[in-house]
Coordinates of C-alpha atoms in Angstrom, one line a residue:
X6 CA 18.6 -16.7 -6.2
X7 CA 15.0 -17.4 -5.3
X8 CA 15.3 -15.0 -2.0
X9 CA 15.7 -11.7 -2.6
X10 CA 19.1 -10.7 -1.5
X11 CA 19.1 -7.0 -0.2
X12 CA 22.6 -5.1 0.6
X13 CA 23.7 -2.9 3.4
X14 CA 25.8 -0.1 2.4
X15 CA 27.1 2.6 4.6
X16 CA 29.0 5.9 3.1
X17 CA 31.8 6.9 4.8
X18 CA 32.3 9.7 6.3
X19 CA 34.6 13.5 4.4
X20 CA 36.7 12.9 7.6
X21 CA 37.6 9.2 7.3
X22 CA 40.3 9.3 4.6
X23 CA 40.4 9.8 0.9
X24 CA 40.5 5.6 0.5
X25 CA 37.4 5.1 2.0
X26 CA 35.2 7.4 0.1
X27 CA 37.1 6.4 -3.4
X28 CA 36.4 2.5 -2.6
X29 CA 32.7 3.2 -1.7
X30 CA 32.4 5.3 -4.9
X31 CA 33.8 2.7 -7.0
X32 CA 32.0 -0.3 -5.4
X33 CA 28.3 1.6 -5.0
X34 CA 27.4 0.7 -8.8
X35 CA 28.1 -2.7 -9.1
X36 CA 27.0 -3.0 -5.0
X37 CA 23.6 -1.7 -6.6
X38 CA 23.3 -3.7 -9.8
X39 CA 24.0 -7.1 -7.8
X40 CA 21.6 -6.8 -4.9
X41 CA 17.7 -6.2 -5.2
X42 CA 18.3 -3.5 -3.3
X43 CA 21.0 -1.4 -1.7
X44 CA 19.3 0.0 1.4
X45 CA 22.1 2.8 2.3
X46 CA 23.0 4.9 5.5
X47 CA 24.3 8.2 5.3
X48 CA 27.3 8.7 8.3
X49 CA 28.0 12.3 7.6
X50 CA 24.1 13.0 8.0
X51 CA 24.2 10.9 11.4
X52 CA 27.3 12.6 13.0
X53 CA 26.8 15.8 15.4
X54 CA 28.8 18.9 14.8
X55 CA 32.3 18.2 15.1
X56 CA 32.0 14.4 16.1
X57 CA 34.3 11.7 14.8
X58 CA 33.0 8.7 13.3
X59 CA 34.5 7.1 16.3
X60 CA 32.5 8.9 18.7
X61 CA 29.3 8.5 17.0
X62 CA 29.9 4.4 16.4
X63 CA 27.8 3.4 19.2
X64 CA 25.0 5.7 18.4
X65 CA 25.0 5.2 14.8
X66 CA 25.2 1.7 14.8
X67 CA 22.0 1.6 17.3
X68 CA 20.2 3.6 14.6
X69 CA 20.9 1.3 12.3
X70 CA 20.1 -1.8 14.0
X71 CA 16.7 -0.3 15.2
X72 CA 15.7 1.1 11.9
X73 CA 16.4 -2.2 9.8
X74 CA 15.7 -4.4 12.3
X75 CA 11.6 -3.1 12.4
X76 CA 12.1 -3.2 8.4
X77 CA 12.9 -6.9 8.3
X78 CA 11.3 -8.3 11.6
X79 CA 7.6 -6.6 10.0
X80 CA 5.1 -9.3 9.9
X81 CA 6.7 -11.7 12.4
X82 CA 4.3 -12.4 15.5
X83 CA 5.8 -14.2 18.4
X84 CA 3.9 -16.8 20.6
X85 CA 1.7 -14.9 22.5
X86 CA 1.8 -11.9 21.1
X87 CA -1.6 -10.4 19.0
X88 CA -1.5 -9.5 15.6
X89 CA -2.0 -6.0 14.5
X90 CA -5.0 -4.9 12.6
X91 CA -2.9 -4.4 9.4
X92 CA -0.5 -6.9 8.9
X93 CA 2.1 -6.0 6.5
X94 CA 2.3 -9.0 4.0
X95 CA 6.0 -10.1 3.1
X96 CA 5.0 -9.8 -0.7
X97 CA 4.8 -5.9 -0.2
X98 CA 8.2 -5.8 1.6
X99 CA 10.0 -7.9 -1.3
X100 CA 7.8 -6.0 -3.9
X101 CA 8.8 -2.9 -2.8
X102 CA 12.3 -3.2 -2.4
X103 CA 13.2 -6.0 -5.3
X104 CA 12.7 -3.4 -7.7
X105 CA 16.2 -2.7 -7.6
X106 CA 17.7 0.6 -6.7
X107 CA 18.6 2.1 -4.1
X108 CA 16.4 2.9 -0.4
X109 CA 16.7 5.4 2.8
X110 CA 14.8 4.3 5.7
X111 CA 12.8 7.0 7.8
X112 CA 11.7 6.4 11.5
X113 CA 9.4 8.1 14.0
X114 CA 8.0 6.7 17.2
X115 CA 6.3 7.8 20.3
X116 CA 5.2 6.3 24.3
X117 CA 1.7 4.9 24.2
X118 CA 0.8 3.5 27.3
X119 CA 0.2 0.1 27.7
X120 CA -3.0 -0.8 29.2
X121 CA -3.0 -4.0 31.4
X122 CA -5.4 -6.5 30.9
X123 CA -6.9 -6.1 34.6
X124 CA -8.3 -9.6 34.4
X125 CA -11.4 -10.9 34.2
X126 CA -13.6 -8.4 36.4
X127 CA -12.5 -5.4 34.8
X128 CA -13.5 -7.0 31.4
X129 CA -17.0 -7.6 32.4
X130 CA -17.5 -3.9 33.9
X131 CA -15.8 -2.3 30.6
X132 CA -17.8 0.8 30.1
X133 CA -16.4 1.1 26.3
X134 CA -13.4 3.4 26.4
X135 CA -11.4 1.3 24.3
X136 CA -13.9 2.9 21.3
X137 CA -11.8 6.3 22.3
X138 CA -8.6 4.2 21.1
X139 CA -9.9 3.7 17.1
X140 CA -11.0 7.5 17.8
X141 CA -9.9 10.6 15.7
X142 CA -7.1 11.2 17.8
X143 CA -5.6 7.5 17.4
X144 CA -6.1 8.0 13.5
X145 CA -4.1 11.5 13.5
X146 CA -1.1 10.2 15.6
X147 CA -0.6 6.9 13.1
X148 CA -0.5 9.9 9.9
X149 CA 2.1 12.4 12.3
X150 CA 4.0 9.6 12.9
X151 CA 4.1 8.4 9.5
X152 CA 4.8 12.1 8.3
X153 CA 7.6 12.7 11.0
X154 CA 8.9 9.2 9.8
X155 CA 9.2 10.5 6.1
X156 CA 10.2 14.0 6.3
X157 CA 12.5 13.3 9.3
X158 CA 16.1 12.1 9.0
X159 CA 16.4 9.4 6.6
X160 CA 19.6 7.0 6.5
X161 CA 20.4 9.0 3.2
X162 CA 19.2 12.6 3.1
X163 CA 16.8 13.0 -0.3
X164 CA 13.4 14.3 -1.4
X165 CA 10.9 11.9 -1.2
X166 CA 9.0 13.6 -3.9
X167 CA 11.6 11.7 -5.9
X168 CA 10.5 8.4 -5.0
X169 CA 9.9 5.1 -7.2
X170 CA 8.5 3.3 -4.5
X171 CA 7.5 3.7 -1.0
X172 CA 6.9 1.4 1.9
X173 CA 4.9 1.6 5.0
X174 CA 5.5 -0.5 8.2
X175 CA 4.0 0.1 11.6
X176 CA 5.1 -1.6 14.7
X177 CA 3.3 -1.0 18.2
X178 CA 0.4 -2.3 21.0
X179 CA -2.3 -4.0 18.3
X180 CA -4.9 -1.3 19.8
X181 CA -3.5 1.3 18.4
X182 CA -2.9 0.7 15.0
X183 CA -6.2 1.4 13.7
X184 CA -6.9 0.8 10.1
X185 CA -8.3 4.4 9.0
X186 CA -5.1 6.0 10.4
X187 CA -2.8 3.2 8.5
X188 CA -5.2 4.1 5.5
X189 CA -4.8 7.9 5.7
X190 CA -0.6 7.4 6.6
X191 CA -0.4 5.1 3.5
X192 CA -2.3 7.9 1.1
X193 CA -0.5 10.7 2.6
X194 CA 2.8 8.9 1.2
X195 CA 1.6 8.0 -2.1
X196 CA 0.7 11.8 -2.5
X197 CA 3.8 13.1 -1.7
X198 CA 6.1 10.2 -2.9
X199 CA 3.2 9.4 -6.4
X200 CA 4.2 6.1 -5.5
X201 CA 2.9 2.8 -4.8

């Protein structure tokens, strides 16, 4: 293949039969050495206490749609929309995760509010508080976020001090992804994963 083909793989839950966790265990080694990478999710870490795989479906399958779906839909800007400061480029994605292996995915995200444009007025008698926006405290919610994101729940529990690689993709309002606090997230992650 010239495109990277990347797999889906989702354990099975100790409660969903004998079968099921034999077939994944037997599959997960060749699922591994013919994708570029198995990116796996966990359903035993993503049940509550006492919760059938049933029950948790809808829930888990909203995880996984929202975490995977901001993995692979990073870079793409629709008509209209403004690009970020820090674009991730598709090269890191593929370079990161065609390495082979297996990946967890971590997520964190938090309400900003969304400023309206107020038209044209409000632009001529701006009296600079956007500079507050690229301030200190901008810079120190991207590097929580990116810590909550890492040392949160993954889709398959692990250390990340055991890391090969690590990736880094924000989403959100262009204005508040400033570039020293995507700096200081992405350095924060190399330290603790000694990775990319």
């Amino acid at each position: 293949y010239t495109e990277p083909v990347y797999g889906l793989g989702i354990l099975p839950g100790s409660d969903e039969g004998g079968i099921y966790t034999l077939n994944a265990a037997r599959s997960f080694q060749t699922f591994v050495r013919e994708v570029d990478n198995l990116m796996v999710f966990d359903n035993d870490a993503w049940r509550k206490t006492g919760e059938s795989v049933q029950g948790g479906y809808e829930e888990i399958n909203e995880e996984i749609v929202r975490r995977f779906g901001i993995l692979f839909g990073a870079g793409e800007i629709q008509q209209g929309q403004e690009v970020a400061e820090s674009v991730l480029m598709i090269s890191e994605e593929s370079t990161t995760l065609s390495g082979g292996g297996v990946s967890t995915v971590g997520y964190a995200e938090e309400e900003v509010e969304e400023r309206s444009s107020g038209g044209l007025l409000s632009r001529l008698r701006d009296d600079g508080d956007d500079d507050e926006l690229d301030s200190a405290h901008t810079t120190n919610r991207i590097t929580s976020l990116v810590r909550k994101a890492a040392l949160g729940r993954l889709t398959l529990p692990c250390e990340i001090e055991g890391a090969e690689r690590a990736l880094l993709v924000l989403a959100g309002p262009p204005e508040y992804l400033n570039r020293k606090g995507i700096e200081r997230g992405r350095k924060w992650l190399e330290e603790q994963t000694g990775s990319m």
